[in-house]
GROMACS .gro file of N, CA and C in nm:
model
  300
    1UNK      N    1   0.623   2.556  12.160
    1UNK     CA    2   0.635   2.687  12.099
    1UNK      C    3   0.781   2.717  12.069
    2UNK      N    4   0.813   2.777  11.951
    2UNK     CA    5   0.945   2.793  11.939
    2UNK      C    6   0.954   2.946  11.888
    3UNK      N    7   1.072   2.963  11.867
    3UNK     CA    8   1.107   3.174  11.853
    3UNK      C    9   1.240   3.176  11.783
    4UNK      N   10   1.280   3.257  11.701
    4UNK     CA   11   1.380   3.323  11.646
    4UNK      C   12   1.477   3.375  11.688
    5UNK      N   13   1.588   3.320  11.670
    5UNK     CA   14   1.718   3.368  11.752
    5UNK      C   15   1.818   3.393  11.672
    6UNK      N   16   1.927   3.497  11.690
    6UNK     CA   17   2.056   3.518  11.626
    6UNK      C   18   2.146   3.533  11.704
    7UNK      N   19   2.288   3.449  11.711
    7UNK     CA   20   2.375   3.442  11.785
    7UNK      C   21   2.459   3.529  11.712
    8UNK      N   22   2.551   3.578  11.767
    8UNK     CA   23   2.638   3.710  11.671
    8UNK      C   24   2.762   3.651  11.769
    9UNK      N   25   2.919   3.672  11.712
    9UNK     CA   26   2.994   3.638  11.807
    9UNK      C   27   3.121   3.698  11.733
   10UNK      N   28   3.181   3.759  11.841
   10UNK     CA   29   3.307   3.827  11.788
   10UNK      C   30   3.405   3.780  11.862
   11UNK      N   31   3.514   3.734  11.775
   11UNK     CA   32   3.644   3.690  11.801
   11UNK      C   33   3.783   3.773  11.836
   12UNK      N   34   3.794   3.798  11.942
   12UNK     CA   35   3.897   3.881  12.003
   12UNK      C   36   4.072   3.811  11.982
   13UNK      N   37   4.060   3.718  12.071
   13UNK     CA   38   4.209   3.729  12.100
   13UNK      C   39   4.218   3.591  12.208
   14UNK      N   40   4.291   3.511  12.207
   14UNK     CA   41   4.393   3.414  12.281
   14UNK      C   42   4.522   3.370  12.317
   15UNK      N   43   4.512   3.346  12.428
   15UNK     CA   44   4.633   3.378  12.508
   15UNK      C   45   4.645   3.250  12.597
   16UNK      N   46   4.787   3.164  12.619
   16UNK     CA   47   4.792   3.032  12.693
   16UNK      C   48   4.725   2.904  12.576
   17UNK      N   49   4.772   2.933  12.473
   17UNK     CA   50   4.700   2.832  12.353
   17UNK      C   51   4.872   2.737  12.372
   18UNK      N   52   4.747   2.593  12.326
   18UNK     CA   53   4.890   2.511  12.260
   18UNK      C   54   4.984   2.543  12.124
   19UNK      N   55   5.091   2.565  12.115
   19UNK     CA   56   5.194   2.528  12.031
   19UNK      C   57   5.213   2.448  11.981
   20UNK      N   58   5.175   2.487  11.839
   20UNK     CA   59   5.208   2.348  11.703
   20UNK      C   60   5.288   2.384  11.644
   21UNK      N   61   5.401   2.355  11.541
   21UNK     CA   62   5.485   2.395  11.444
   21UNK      C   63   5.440   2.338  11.283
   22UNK      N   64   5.435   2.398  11.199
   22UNK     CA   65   5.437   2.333  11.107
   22UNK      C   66   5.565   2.348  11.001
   23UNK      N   67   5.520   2.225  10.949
   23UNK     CA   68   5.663   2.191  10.880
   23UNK      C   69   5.589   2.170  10.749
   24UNK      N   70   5.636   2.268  10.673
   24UNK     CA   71   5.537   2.271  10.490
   24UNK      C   72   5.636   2.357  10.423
   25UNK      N   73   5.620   2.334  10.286
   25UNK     CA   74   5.710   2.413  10.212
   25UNK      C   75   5.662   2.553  10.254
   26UNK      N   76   5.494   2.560  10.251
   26UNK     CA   77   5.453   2.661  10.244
   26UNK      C   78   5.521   2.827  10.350
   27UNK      N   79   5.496   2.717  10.499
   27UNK     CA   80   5.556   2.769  10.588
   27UNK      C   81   5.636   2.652  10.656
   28UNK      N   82   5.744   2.704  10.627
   28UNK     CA   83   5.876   2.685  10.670
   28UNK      C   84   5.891   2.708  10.840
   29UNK      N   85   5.860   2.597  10.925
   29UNK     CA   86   5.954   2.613  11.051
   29UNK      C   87   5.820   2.689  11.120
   30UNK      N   88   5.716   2.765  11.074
   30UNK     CA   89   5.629   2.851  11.130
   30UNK      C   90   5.546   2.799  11.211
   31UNK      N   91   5.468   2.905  11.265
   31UNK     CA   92   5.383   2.843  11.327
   31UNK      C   93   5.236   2.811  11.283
   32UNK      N   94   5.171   2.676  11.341
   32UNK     CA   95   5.008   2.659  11.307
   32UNK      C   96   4.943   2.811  11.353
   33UNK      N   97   4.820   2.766  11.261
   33UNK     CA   98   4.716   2.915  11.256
   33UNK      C   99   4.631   2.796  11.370
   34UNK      N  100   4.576   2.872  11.404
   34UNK     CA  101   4.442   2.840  11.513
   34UNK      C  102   4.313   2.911  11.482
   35UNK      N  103   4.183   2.839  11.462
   35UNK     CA  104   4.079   2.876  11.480
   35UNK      C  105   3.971   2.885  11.593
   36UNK      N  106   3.844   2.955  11.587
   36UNK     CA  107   3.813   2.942  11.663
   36UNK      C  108   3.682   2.909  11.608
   37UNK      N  109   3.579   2.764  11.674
   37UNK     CA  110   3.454   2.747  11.624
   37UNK      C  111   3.338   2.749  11.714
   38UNK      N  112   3.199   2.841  11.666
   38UNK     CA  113   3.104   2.868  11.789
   38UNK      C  114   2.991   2.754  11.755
   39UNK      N  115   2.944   2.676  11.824
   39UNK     CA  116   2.823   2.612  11.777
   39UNK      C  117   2.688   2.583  11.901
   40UNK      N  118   2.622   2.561  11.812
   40UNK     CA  119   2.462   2.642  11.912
   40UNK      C  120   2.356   2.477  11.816
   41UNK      N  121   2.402   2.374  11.909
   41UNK     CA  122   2.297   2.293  11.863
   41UNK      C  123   2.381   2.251  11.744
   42UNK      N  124   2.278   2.264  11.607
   42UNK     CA  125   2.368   2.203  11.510
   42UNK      C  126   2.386   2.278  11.398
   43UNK      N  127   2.363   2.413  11.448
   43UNK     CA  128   2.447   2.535  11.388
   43UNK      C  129   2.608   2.577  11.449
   44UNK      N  130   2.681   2.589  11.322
   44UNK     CA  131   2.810   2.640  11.368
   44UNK      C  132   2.866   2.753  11.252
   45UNK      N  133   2.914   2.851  11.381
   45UNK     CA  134   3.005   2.963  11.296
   45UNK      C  135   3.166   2.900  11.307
   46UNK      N  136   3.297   2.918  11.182
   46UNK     CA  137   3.374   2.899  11.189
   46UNK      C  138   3.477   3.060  11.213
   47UNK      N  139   3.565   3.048  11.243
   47UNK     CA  140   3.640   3.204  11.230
   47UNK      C  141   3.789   3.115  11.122
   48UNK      N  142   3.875   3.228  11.076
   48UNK     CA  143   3.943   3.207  10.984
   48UNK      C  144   4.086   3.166  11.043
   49UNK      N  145   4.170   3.115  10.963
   49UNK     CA  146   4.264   3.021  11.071
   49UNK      C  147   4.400   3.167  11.086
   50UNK      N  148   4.453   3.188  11.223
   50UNK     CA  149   4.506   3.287  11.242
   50UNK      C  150   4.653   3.250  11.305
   51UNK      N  151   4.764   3.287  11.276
   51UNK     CA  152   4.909   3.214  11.351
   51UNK      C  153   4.816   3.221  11.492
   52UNK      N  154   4.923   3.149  11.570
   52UNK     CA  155   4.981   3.101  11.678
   52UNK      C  156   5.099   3.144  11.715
   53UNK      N  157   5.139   3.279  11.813
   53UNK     CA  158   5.255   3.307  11.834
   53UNK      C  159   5.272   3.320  11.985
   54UNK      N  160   5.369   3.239  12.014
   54UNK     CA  161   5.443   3.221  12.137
   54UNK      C  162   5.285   3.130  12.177
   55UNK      N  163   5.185   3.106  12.174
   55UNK     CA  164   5.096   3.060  12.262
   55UNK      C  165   4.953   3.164  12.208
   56UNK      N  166   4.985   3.270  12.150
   56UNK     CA  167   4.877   3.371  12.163
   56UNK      C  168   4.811   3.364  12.013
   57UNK      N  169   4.730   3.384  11.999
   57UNK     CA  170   4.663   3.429  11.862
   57UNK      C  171   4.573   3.536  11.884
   58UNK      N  172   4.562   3.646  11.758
   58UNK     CA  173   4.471   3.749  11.758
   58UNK      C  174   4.389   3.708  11.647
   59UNK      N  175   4.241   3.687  11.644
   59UNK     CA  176   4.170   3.729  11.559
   59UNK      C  177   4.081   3.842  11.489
   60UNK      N  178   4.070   3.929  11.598
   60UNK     CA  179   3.977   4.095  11.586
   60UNK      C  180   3.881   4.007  11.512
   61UNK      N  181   3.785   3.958  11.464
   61UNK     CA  182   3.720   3.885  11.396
   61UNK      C  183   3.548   3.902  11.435
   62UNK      N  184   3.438   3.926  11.299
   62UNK     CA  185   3.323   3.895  11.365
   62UNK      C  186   3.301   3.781  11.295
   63UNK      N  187   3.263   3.690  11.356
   63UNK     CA  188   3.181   3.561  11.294
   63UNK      C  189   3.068   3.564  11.194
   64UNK      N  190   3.075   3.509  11.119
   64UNK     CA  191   2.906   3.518  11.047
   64UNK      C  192   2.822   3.480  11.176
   65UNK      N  193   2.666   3.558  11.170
   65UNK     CA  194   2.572   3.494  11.258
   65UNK      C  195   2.520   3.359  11.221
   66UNK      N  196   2.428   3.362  11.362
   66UNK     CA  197   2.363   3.197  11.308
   66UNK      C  198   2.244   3.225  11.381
   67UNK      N  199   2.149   3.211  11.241
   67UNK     CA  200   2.039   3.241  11.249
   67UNK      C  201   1.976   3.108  11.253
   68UNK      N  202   1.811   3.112  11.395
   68UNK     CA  203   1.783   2.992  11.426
   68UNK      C  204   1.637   3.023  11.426
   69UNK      N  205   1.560   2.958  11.361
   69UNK     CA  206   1.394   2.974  11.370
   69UNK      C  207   1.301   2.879  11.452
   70UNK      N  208   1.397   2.754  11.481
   70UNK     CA  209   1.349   2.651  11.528
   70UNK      C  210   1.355   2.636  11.679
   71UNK      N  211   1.438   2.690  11.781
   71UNK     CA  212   1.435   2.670  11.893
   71UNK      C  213   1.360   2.729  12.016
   72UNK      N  214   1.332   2.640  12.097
   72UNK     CA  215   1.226   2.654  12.207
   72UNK      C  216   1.244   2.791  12.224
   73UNK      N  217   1.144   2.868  12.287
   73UNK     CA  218   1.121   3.014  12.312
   73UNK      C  219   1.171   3.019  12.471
   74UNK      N  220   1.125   2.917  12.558
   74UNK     CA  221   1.214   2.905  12.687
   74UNK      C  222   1.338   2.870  12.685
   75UNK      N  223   1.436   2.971  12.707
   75UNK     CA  224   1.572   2.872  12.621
   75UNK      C  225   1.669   2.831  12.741
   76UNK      N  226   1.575   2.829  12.867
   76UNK     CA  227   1.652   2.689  12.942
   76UNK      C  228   1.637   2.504  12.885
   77UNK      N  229   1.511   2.562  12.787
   77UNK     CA  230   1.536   2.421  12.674
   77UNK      C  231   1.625   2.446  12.575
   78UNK      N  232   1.704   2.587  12.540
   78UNK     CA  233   1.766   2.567  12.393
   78UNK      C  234   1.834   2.489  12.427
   79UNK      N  235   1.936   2.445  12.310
   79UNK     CA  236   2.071   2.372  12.339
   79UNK      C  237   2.202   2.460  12.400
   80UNK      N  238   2.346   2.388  12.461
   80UNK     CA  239   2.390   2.501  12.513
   80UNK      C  240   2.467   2.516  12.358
   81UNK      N  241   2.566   2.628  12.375
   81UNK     CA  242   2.706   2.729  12.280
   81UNK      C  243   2.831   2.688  12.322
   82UNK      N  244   2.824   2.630  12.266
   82UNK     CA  245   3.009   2.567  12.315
   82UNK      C  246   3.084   2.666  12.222
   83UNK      N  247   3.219   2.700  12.257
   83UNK     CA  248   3.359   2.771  12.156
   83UNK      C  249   3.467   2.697  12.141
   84UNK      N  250   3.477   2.634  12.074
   84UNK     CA  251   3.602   2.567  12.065
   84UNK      C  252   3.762   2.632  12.008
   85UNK      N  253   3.866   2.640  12.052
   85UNK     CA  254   4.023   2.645  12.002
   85UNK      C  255   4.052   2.554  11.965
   86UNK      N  256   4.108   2.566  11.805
   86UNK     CA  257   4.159   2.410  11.770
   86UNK      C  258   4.251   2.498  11.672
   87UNK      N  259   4.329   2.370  11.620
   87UNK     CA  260   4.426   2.400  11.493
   87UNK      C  261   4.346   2.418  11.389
   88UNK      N  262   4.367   2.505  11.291
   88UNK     CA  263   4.288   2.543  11.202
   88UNK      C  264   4.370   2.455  11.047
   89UNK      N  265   4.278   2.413  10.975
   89UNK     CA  266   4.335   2.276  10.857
   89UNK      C  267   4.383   2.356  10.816
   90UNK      N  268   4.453   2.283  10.784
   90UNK     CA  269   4.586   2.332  10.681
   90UNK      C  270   4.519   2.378  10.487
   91UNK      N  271   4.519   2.495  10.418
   91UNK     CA  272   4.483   2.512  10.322
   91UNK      C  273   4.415   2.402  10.249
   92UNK      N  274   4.500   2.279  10.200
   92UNK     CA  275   4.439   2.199  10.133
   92UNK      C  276   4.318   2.107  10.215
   93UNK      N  277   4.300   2.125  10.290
   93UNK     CA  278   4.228   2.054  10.366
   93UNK      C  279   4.058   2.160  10.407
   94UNK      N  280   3.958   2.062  10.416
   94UNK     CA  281   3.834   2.159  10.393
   94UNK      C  282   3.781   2.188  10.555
   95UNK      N  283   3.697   2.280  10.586
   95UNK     CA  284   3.698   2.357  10.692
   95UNK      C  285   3.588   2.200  10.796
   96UNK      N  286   3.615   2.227  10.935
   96UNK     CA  287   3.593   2.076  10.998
   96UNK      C  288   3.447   2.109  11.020
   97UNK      N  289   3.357   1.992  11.030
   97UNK     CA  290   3.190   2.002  11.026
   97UNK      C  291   3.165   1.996  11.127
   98UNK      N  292   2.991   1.985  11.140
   98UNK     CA  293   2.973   1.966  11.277
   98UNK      C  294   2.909   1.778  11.285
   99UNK      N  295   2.924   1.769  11.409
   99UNK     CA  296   2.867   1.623  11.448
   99UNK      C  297   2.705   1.678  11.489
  100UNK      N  298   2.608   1.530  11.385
  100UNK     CA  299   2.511   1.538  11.465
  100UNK      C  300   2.500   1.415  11.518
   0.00000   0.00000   0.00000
């Protein structure tokens, strides 16, 4: 038996993040943006790439949801929600996928 689920996830704020620098015409000497990505099985929300200052990033951010029709209704079978912090690609570069 399976049931309908919507994960909703709002992006606050990080603090104790790694320090990247980037070196681009674009930004000069600045710092990497950092994202943050939610995934639920082999659905994933991305959030938008935000500086990195001193260690901290703010996003105030709501995620798009992720709407799921397929998963068990007991959801000590769903899959788990991982959040990941990562460096967020650099403009020319396209937003990172998920692994199945």
């Amino acid at each position: 038996r399976t049931d309908s689920y919507r994960l909703e996830c709002v992006a606050i704020a990080g603090c104790e993040l790694p320090r990247f620098s980037v070196a681009s015409i674009q930004n000069m000497g600045g710092a990497a943006k950092m994202q943050l990505s939610v995934s639920w099985g082999r659905h994933v929300t991305v959030s938008t790439g935000k500086p990195n200052t001193n260690g901290s990033t703010e996003w105030f951010e709501h995620l798009s949801g992720v709407h799921v029709d397929d998963y068990p209704r007991d959801l000590d079978q769903a899959p788990d929600i991982f959040v990941y912090v990562a460096r967020a690609p650099s403009s020319s570069s396209s937003a990172p996928s998920s692994r199945f």
